Short mmCIF file of C-alpha atoms and ligand atoms in Angstrom, two decimals:
data_model
loop_
_atom_site.label_atom_id
_atom_site.label_comp_id
_atom_site.label_asym_id
_atom_site.label_seq_id
_atom_site.Cartn_x
_atom_site.Cartn_y
_atom_site.Cartn_z
CA MET P 1 15.13 22.86 -9.93
CA ASP P 2 18.30 20.98 -10.75
CA SER P 3 16.78 19.18 -13.70
CA CYS P 4 20.00 18.22 -15.43
CA ALA P 5 22.96 16.54 -13.80
CA SER P 6 26.42 17.18 -15.28
CA ASN P 7 26.09 14.12 -17.51
CA GLY P 8 22.92 15.48 -19.16
CA LEU P 9 20.68 13.06 -17.30
CA MET P 10 17.80 14.15 -15.09
CA PRO P 11 18.34 13.27 -11.41
CA LEU P 12 15.83 10.74 -10.06
CA GLU P 13 14.47 13.16 -7.44
CA ALA P 14 13.77 15.81 -10.09
CA ALA P 15 11.98 13.23 -12.24
CA GLN P 16 9.92 12.05 -9.26
CA GLN P 17 8.94 15.62 -8.43
CA LEU P 18 7.98 16.42 -12.01
CA LEU P 19 5.83 13.31 -12.14
CA GLN P 20 4.03 14.21 -8.91
CA GLU P 21 3.46 17.76 -10.20
CA ALA P 22 2.14 16.47 -13.52
CA VAL P 23 -0.55 14.36 -11.93
CA THR P 24 -3.82 15.15 -10.20
CA ALA P 25 -6.23 12.60 -8.78
CA LEU P 26 -9.04 11.42 -11.02
CA ASN P 27 -12.16 13.53 -10.53
CA SER P 28 -14.48 10.61 -10.96
CA THR P 29 -15.84 8.68 -7.97
CA GLU P 30 -18.37 5.96 -7.27
CA ASN P 31 -20.25 4.61 -4.26
CA ILE P 32 -19.61 0.94 -3.61
CA LEU P 33 -20.56 -1.61 -0.98
CA LEU P 34 -18.08 -2.16 1.81
CA GLU P 35 -17.67 -5.79 0.71
CA GLN P 36 -16.15 -4.54 -2.56
CA ALA P 37 -13.95 -1.84 -1.04
CA LEU P 38 -10.69 -3.70 -0.38
CA ASP P 39 -7.72 -1.78 -1.88
CA ARG P 40 -9.99 0.95 -3.27
CA VAL P 41 -9.04 4.57 -2.55
CA LEU P 42 -11.34 6.62 -0.32
CA ALA P 43 -12.60 9.76 -2.11
CA CYS P 44 -13.70 11.71 0.99
CA ASP P 45 -12.92 11.99 4.69
CA LEU P 46 -15.02 9.57 6.70
CA GLN P 47 -16.62 10.83 9.93
CA ALA P 48 -18.05 8.60 12.64
CA GLY P 49 -21.76 9.18 13.20
CA PHE P 50 -21.56 8.03 16.81
CA ASN P 51 -19.31 6.68 19.54
CA VAL P 52 -17.66 3.27 19.38
CA PRO P 53 -18.36 1.55 21.68
CA GLY P 54 -21.78 3.14 21.76
CA TYR P 55 -22.26 2.54 25.52
CA ASP P 56 -20.18 1.61 28.57
CA ASN P 57 -19.78 -2.16 28.56
CA SER P 58 -18.01 -4.97 30.33
CA ALA P 59 -14.52 -6.12 29.32
CA MET P 60 -14.95 -9.38 31.31
CA ASP P 61 -17.35 -12.15 32.17
CA GLY P 62 -18.17 -11.52 35.86
CA TYR P 63 -20.35 -9.30 38.04
CA ALA P 64 -21.28 -5.63 37.80
CA LEU P 65 -21.53 -3.82 41.14
CA ARG P 66 -20.80 -0.62 43.06
CA ALA P 67 -17.10 -0.69 44.00
CA GLY P 68 -17.74 1.16 47.25
CA ASP P 69 -19.97 -1.66 48.57
CA LEU P 70 -17.02 -4.03 48.94
CA ALA P 71 -15.42 -1.71 51.48
CA GLN P 72 -18.20 -2.72 53.90
CA GLN P 73 -19.16 -6.24 52.87
CA GLN P 74 -17.88 -9.27 50.93
CA ASN P 75 -21.25 -10.71 49.88
CA LEU P 76 -23.68 -9.07 47.47
CA SER P 77 -27.16 -10.17 46.33
CA LEU P 78 -27.53 -11.28 42.74
CA ILE P 79 -30.50 -9.47 41.17
CA GLY P 80 -30.24 -10.35 37.48
CA LYS P 81 -28.22 -10.84 34.35
CA ALA P 82 -26.78 -8.60 31.60
CA MET P 83 -25.80 -10.28 28.33
CA ALA P 84 -24.28 -8.82 25.17
CA GLY P 85 -27.28 -7.58 23.20
CA ARG P 86 -29.65 -8.14 26.16
CA PRO P 87 -29.13 -5.39 28.73
CA PHE P 88 -30.31 -5.60 32.35
CA ALA P 89 -33.38 -3.37 32.63
CA GLY P 90 -33.20 -2.52 36.35
CA LYS P 91 -30.80 -0.63 38.55
CA VAL P 92 -28.03 -1.89 40.82
CA SER P 93 -28.48 -0.51 44.35
CA GLN P 94 -26.39 -0.83 47.48
CA GLY P 95 -25.54 -4.44 48.34
CA GLN P 96 -26.54 -5.76 44.93
CA CYS P 97 -24.77 -7.14 41.86
CA VAL P 98 -25.66 -8.32 38.36
CA ARG P 99 -24.14 -11.23 36.46
CA ILE P 100 -22.56 -9.70 33.34
CA MET P 101 -20.94 -11.03 30.17
CA THR P 102 -18.26 -9.44 28.00
CA GLY P 103 -19.72 -6.72 25.80
CA ALA P 104 -22.94 -6.35 27.84
CA ALA P 105 -24.01 -2.80 28.78
CA ILE P 106 -23.06 -1.80 32.33
CA PRO P 107 -26.36 -1.66 34.27
CA ASP P 108 -27.47 1.64 35.80
CA GLY P 109 -26.03 2.08 39.26
CA ALA P 110 -23.02 -0.20 38.75
CA ASP P 111 -19.56 1.36 38.42
CA CYS P 112 -17.22 -1.63 38.00
CA VAL P 113 -16.98 -5.27 37.00
CA ILE P 114 -15.20 -8.05 38.89
CA MET P 115 -14.16 -11.05 36.82
CA GLN P 116 -15.89 -14.29 37.71
CA GLU P 117 -12.63 -16.07 38.63
CA ARG P 118 -12.35 -13.71 41.66
CA CYS P 119 -15.66 -14.66 43.29
CA SER P 120 -17.81 -17.62 44.21
CA ALA P 121 -21.56 -18.05 43.91
CA GLU P 122 -23.56 -19.38 46.86
CA GLY P 123 -27.14 -19.42 45.55
CA GLU P 124 -28.27 -15.82 45.12
CA GLN P 125 -25.37 -14.56 47.19
CA ILE P 126 -22.07 -13.79 45.46
CA ARG P 127 -18.92 -13.76 47.57
CA PHE P 128 -16.15 -11.47 46.30
CA HIS P 129 -12.56 -12.43 47.11
CA GLU P 130 -11.12 -9.03 46.36
CA ARG P 131 -12.03 -5.39 46.43
CA ALA P 132 -12.58 -3.32 43.33
CA GLU P 133 -11.85 0.17 42.10
CA VAL P 134 -14.42 2.30 40.37
CA HIS P 135 -14.23 1.79 36.55
CA ASN P 136 -12.46 -1.59 36.78
CA ASN P 137 -13.04 -3.70 33.65
CA ILE P 138 -15.32 -1.20 31.97
CA ARG P 139 -14.86 -0.26 28.31
CA PHE P 140 -16.17 3.27 27.98
CA ALA P 141 -18.39 4.71 25.30
CA GLY P 142 -16.28 6.41 22.63
CA GLU P 143 -12.95 5.00 23.80
CA ASP P 144 -12.26 3.55 20.31
CA ILE P 145 -13.91 6.24 18.18
CA THR P 146 -15.52 9.51 19.27
CA ALA P 147 -18.67 10.63 17.50
CA GLY P 148 -17.83 13.25 14.85
CA SER P 149 -14.16 12.36 14.59
CA CYS P 150 -12.53 11.57 11.24
CA ILE P 151 -11.78 7.84 11.17
CA LEU P 152 -10.21 7.67 7.71
CA GLN P 153 -8.90 10.38 5.43
CA GLN P 154 -9.51 10.99 1.77
CA GLY P 155 -6.79 9.33 -0.26
CA LYS P 156 -6.44 6.26 1.98
CA ARG P 157 -6.21 2.93 0.18
CA LEU P 158 -8.54 0.73 2.20
CA SER P 159 -6.99 -2.18 4.09
CA PRO P 160 -8.98 -5.09 5.55
CA VAL P 161 -8.90 -3.39 8.97
CA ASP P 162 -10.02 -0.05 7.49
CA ILE P 163 -13.06 -1.84 6.09
CA GLY P 164 -13.82 -3.28 9.54
CA LEU P 165 -13.44 0.18 11.05
CA ILE P 166 -15.99 1.59 8.60
CA ALA P 167 -18.34 -1.29 9.42
CA SER P 168 -17.92 -0.54 13.15
CA VAL P 169 -19.50 2.89 12.65
CA GLY P 170 -22.44 1.37 10.84
CA VAL P 171 -21.60 2.52 7.32
CA ALA P 172 -22.37 0.06 4.48
CA GLU P 173 -21.28 2.05 1.43
CA VAL P 174 -18.20 4.14 0.71
CA LYS P 175 -17.30 6.77 -1.85
CA VAL P 176 -14.12 5.77 -3.69
CA TYR P 177 -12.24 6.92 -6.76
CA ARG P 178 -13.09 4.89 -9.80
CA ARG P 179 -10.47 2.38 -10.88
CA LEU P 180 -7.72 3.53 -13.19
CA LYS P 181 -7.86 2.34 -16.77
CA VAL P 182 -4.38 1.61 -18.02
CA ALA P 183 -3.40 0.48 -21.51
CA LEU P 184 -0.38 -1.77 -21.74
CA PHE P 185 1.72 -3.08 -24.60
CA SER P 186 5.21 -4.24 -25.45
CA THR P 187 7.07 -3.13 -28.54
CA GLY P 188 9.66 -5.13 -30.43
CA ASP P 189 9.91 -7.29 -33.56
CA GLU P 190 11.79 -9.91 -31.52
CA LEU P 191 9.02 -10.49 -28.98
CA GLN P 192 6.94 -13.65 -28.96
CA LEU P 193 4.16 -14.88 -26.73
CA PRO P 194 4.96 -17.55 -24.12
CA GLY P 195 3.48 -20.84 -25.24
CA THR P 196 4.63 -20.42 -28.85
CA ALA P 197 7.76 -22.00 -30.39
CA LEU P 198 10.60 -19.51 -30.33
CA ALA P 199 11.90 -18.41 -33.74
CA LYS P 200 15.61 -17.77 -34.24
CA GLY P 201 16.73 -14.43 -32.83
CA CYS P 202 13.52 -13.95 -30.87
CA ILE P 203 12.74 -13.83 -27.15
CA TYR P 204 9.62 -14.17 -25.10
CA ASP P 205 7.86 -11.00 -23.96
CA SER P 206 8.22 -10.88 -20.19
CA ASN P 207 7.80 -7.16 -19.44
CA ARG P 208 4.11 -7.13 -20.21
CA TYR P 209 3.56 -9.94 -17.69
CA VAL P 210 5.50 -8.14 -14.95
CA VAL P 211 3.73 -4.85 -15.57
CA ALA P 212 0.25 -6.38 -15.96
CA ALA P 213 0.68 -8.08 -12.58
CA MET P 214 1.93 -4.88 -10.95
CA LEU P 215 -1.01 -2.95 -12.40
CA ALA P 216 -3.36 -5.61 -11.07
CA ARG P 217 -1.85 -5.08 -7.60
CA LEU P 218 -2.56 -1.37 -7.97
CA GLY P 219 -6.18 -2.21 -8.68
CA ALA P 220 -6.14 -0.84 -12.22
CA ASP P 221 -8.31 -2.13 -15.05
CA VAL P 222 -5.77 -3.16 -17.69
CA LEU P 223 -6.36 -2.90 -21.42
CA ASN P 224 -3.71 -5.38 -22.53
CA LEU P 225 -2.86 -4.64 -26.17
CA GLY P 226 -0.22 -7.35 -26.54
CA VAL P 227 2.99 -7.07 -28.54
CA ILE P 228 3.24 -4.34 -31.17
CA PRO P 229 5.94 -4.70 -33.84
CA ASP P 230 8.54 -1.99 -34.48
CA ASP P 231 6.42 -0.34 -37.15
CA PRO P 232 5.90 3.40 -36.64
CA ALA P 233 2.53 3.57 -38.40
CA ARG P 234 1.15 0.65 -36.41
CA LEU P 235 2.59 2.03 -33.16
CA GLU P 236 1.07 5.45 -33.76
CA GLN P 237 -2.32 3.90 -34.34
CA VAL P 238 -2.07 1.92 -31.09
CA PHE P 239 -0.95 4.99 -29.11
CA ILE P 240 -3.98 6.95 -30.38
CA GLU P 241 -6.38 4.10 -29.71
CA ALA P 242 -5.04 3.57 -26.18
CA ALA P 243 -5.13 7.28 -25.34
CA ALA P 244 -8.77 7.55 -26.35
CA SER P 245 -9.99 5.04 -23.79
CA CYS P 246 -7.48 5.09 -20.90
CA ASP P 247 -6.15 7.30 -18.10
CA ALA P 248 -2.60 6.10 -18.68
CA ILE P 249 -0.55 4.11 -21.16
CA VAL P 250 2.45 1.97 -20.25
CA SER P 251 4.67 0.62 -23.02
CA SER P 252 8.01 -1.11 -22.89
CA GLY P 253 10.89 -1.08 -25.34
CA GLY P 254 11.78 1.32 -28.11
CA VAL P 255 12.63 4.31 -25.89
CA SER P 256 16.35 4.31 -26.49
CA VAL P 257 18.29 5.66 -29.44
CA GLY P 258 18.47 2.50 -31.56
CA GLU P 259 17.24 2.30 -35.14
CA ALA P 260 13.97 0.66 -34.16
CA ASP P 261 13.27 2.98 -31.21
CA TYR P 262 10.21 4.94 -32.30
CA THR P 263 8.41 5.67 -29.03
CA LYS P 264 9.82 9.12 -28.39
CA ASP P 265 9.29 10.34 -31.97
CA ILE P 266 5.69 9.18 -32.04
CA LEU P 267 5.02 10.75 -28.66
CA ASN P 268 6.49 14.00 -29.96
CA LYS P 269 4.27 13.86 -33.01
CA ILE P 270 0.90 13.06 -31.46
CA GLY P 271 1.41 14.19 -27.87
CA GLN P 272 4.02 15.62 -25.63
CA VAL P 273 7.34 14.26 -24.28
CA ASN P 274 8.23 15.68 -20.87
CA PHE P 275 11.56 13.98 -20.33
CA TRP P 276 13.19 10.79 -21.25
CA LYS P 277 16.69 10.32 -19.81
CA ILE P 278 17.04 9.78 -16.10
CA ALA P 279 20.12 9.36 -13.95
CA ILE P 280 19.25 5.92 -12.59
CA LYS P 281 20.75 2.52 -13.14
CA PRO P 282 19.25 0.44 -14.51
CA GLY P 283 16.62 2.43 -16.38
CA LYS P 284 18.25 5.41 -18.03
CA PRO P 285 15.95 5.55 -21.07
CA PHE P 286 12.48 6.37 -19.75
CA ALA P 287 9.86 8.41 -21.53
CA PHE P 288 7.14 10.34 -19.80
CA GLY P 289 4.57 12.38 -21.58
CA SER P 290 0.95 12.65 -22.49
CA ILE P 291 -1.36 11.99 -25.40
CA GLY P 292 -4.57 13.95 -24.99
CA LYS P 293 -5.72 13.36 -21.42
CA ALA P 294 -3.77 10.11 -21.02
CA LEU P 295 -0.42 9.99 -19.28
CA PHE P 296 2.24 8.08 -21.15
CA PHE P 297 5.04 6.03 -19.57
CA GLY P 298 7.59 4.48 -21.89
CA LEU P 299 9.60 1.87 -19.99
CA PRO P 300 12.97 0.65 -21.21
CA GLY P 301 12.97 -2.76 -22.87
CA ASN P 302 15.53 -4.42 -20.64
CA PRO P 303 13.47 -6.39 -18.12
CA VAL P 304 15.24 -5.21 -14.94
CA ALA P 305 15.22 -1.62 -16.16
CA ALA P 306 11.50 -1.90 -16.95
CA THR P 307 10.81 -3.28 -13.47
CA VAL P 308 12.90 -0.67 -11.66
CA THR P 309 11.43 2.28 -13.55
CA PHE P 310 7.91 0.94 -13.07
CA HIS P 311 8.50 0.61 -9.30
CA GLN P 312 10.29 3.92 -8.80
CA LEU P 313 8.57 6.21 -11.29
CA VAL P 314 5.30 4.77 -12.55
CA THR P 315 3.88 3.23 -9.38
CA PRO P 316 3.89 6.42 -7.24
CA THR P 317 2.47 8.42 -10.16
CA LEU P 318 -0.34 5.97 -10.82
CA ARG P 319 -1.10 5.82 -7.09
CA ALA P 320 -1.42 9.60 -7.03
CA LEU P 321 -3.60 9.50 -10.15
CA ALA P 322 -5.77 6.89 -8.41
CA GLY P 323 -6.32 9.40 -5.56
CA GLU P 324 -3.84 8.18 -2.95
CA GLN P 325 -2.19 10.78 -0.75
CA ASN P 326 0.88 11.00 1.50
CA LEU P 327 2.75 8.18 -0.14
CA THR P 328 6.24 7.15 0.77
CA SER P 329 7.83 3.79 0.28
CA LEU P 330 9.40 2.08 3.26
CA SER P 331 13.17 2.26 3.42
CA LEU P 332 15.38 0.51 5.95
CA PRO P 333 19.08 0.95 6.72
CA ALA P 334 20.98 -2.34 6.53
CA ARG P 335 24.64 -3.36 6.68
CA THR P 336 25.86 -4.74 3.37
CA GLN P 337 27.55 -8.13 3.66
CA ILE P 338 29.37 -7.70 0.39
CA ALA P 339 31.22 -4.90 -1.37
CA LEU P 340 28.98 -3.14 -3.91
CA ARG P 341 30.35 -1.81 -7.16
CA LYS P 342 29.08 1.61 -8.13
CA GLN P 343 30.18 4.41 -10.44
CA PRO P 344 29.23 7.99 -9.56
CA GLY P 345 26.69 9.66 -11.86
CA ARG P 346 23.45 7.69 -11.51
CA THR P 347 21.30 6.49 -8.61
CA ASP P 348 21.68 2.71 -8.48
CA PHE P 349 18.94 0.24 -7.67
CA GLN P 350 20.80 -2.99 -7.07
CA ARG P 351 18.81 -6.07 -6.17
CA GLY P 352 19.20 -7.27 -2.60
CA ILE P 353 17.98 -9.69 0.01
CA VAL P 354 17.46 -8.03 3.34
CA SER P 355 17.39 -10.21 6.45
CA ARG P 356 18.47 -10.22 10.12
CA ASP P 357 21.81 -11.30 11.50
CA GLY P 358 22.23 -13.28 14.73
CA ASN P 359 21.95 -10.09 16.80
CA GLY P 360 18.74 -8.94 15.16
CA GLY P 361 20.40 -6.22 13.05
CA LEU P 362 19.36 -5.77 9.43
CA ILE P 363 21.82 -6.99 6.85
CA VAL P 364 21.66 -7.13 3.08
CA ASN P 365 23.21 -9.33 0.42
CA ASP P 366 23.07 -8.80 -3.31
CA THR P 367 21.55 -11.33 -5.70
CA GLY P 368 24.56 -11.85 -7.91
CA GLU P 369 24.84 -10.59 -11.47
CA GLN P 370 23.34 -7.10 -11.69
CA GLY P 371 22.99 -6.67 -15.48
CA SER P 372 19.80 -4.91 -16.61
CA GLY P 373 18.61 -7.97 -18.51
CA ILE P 374 18.90 -10.39 -15.58
CA LEU P 375 15.30 -10.70 -14.42
CA SER P 376 16.13 -13.63 -12.13
CA SER P 377 18.15 -11.15 -10.02
CA VAL P 378 14.89 -9.35 -9.22
CA SER P 379 12.97 -12.55 -8.62
CA LYS P 380 15.53 -13.65 -5.99
CA ALA P 381 15.52 -10.24 -4.32
CA ASN P 382 13.16 -8.84 -1.70
CA CYS P 383 14.44 -5.27 -1.86
CA TYR P 384 16.38 -2.72 -3.83
CA ILE P 385 19.67 -1.45 -2.52
CA LYS P 386 19.45 2.24 -3.35
CA ILE P 387 22.85 3.87 -3.73
CA PRO P 388 22.98 7.68 -4.04
CA ARG P 389 23.90 9.28 -7.36
CA GLU P 390 27.33 10.57 -6.44
CA SER P 391 28.40 7.55 -4.40
CA GLY P 392 31.25 5.35 -5.61
CA ASN P 393 32.01 1.77 -4.55
CA ILE P 394 30.70 0.67 -1.16
CA ALA P 395 32.75 -1.54 1.13
CA ALA P 396 31.36 -4.57 2.94
CA GLY P 397 30.14 -3.57 6.40
CA GLU P 398 28.87 -0.11 5.37
CA THR P 399 25.26 0.81 5.99
CA VAL P 400 23.12 1.21 2.86
CA GLU P 401 19.51 2.09 2.17
CA THR P 402 17.25 -0.84 1.32
CA ILE P 403 13.76 -0.45 -0.12
CA PRO P 404 11.65 -3.56 0.48
CA PHE P 405 9.44 -4.33 -2.54
CA ASP P 406 5.90 -2.99 -2.43
CA LYS P 407 5.88 -1.69 1.13
CA TRP P 408 4.17 1.67 1.30
CA LEU P 409 3.75 3.89 4.30
CA ALA P 410 0.45 5.69 3.98
P1 AMP T 501 14.76 -1.83 -26.51
O1 AMP T 501 14.59 -0.83 -25.43
O2 AMP T 501 13.51 -2.01 -27.32
O3 AMP T 501 15.95 -1.52 -27.36
O4 AMP T 501 15.04 -3.21 -25.80
C1 AMP T 501 16.18 -3.39 -24.98
C2 AMP T 501 16.36 -4.86 -24.66
O5 AMP T 501 15.24 -5.34 -23.95
C3 AMP T 501 16.47 -5.74 -25.88
O6 AMP T 501 17.42 -6.75 -25.59
C4 AMP T 501 15.08 -6.31 -26.03
O7 AMP T 501 15.07 -7.54 -26.71
C5 AMP T 501 14.67 -6.46 -24.59
N1 AMP T 501 13.21 -6.37 -24.48
C6 AMP T 501 12.46 -5.41 -25.03
N2 AMP T 501 11.16 -5.60 -24.74
C7 AMP T 501 11.10 -6.71 -23.98
C8 AMP T 501 10.03 -7.42 -23.36
N3 AMP T 501 8.76 -7.02 -23.48
N4 AMP T 501 10.32 -8.51 -22.64
C9 AMP T 501 11.60 -8.92 -22.52
N5 AMP T 501 12.65 -8.30 -23.06
C10 AMP T 501 12.41 -7.20 -23.79
MG1 MG T 502 13.06 -2.78 -29.16
#
């Protein structure tokens, strides 16, 4: 694999592939009630035990009858009623019909339903204003789901509709992967907690809030270890503690080559560093490795870089660890309204706002200043503008790739 671009940085695609290869789904599952299954990841294929619908039933309120009868006569005798949940017990014979409601089982003998708006009742005689074809307005057994078919595949993150689908085949419990446990902390002597008075030369920790919220969206249980100062002994202790109880560790800051950047050295000492310099912008310094069984992700300190690397590198890896399969993020071509500055050498993730123009075509604007510390540029955006590694400047009017935030195809 081309693991080193000419500038000594690892191309994004190589990093993504290495991450996917380094990760296997958790081997621990649990059975949970359907009511608790939203956003959990299915740990086995799910087969339907029977047909849905389970029996032929009416798609309309009206009358069930034999279509052929209306070729000879317009009036049929009403012999009973079929309601949803209360089937008609008898049989429909020549010249007869049964009042039927939506969802009620088609009575024996009947082969179609005529909606009530197309007929008139005169006592026990029903007059039909139109003819019918066999099978009209019947929903057939198994037309939604056939008995024995796989309705959902292992690795599917369950949506509200998936949960309804499982309910529709009568299943009340599902086997899912257990939730990920992820330890999270920020590193930096300058970091303070929001809600405290800011000392000179300090800033508020924002990365941990971004990442904690993103982990919550992924359904992970977060062990939030707060802010750890730039003290190698203290950091090492926290790394070891986190690794002992979690599937993954996410830190931010301290992964570069500054004097107070200890993350990589500690990882080297107590675990393993797999790579740490990636050809993306923002986000070049990124550490990936492991400590014992726990995966380690060291995000850059700059808030935009931390966000971009979490989205592009950590999220797909954690999703795979959580058991999800066949993941790709949605990407849409859009015409850029403004010229985009870009130097060849790294894959850029500029922040954009994708929308439609007057003709319905997708267009994208940037969100102003693109520095890696400008978190407001991400807050204003609804997508990344992904510009390929070797691309240079892009002129207004060119088509670019946009990646809407948090839209996964799976
Ligand atoms: P570092 O990677 O530790 O050298 O940090 C790079 C830049 O990101 C510095 O300006 C830090 O002050 C800033 N930074 C580091 N961690 C955080 C954080 N948790 N929240 C906001 N900014 C941070
Ligand atoms: Mg730092």
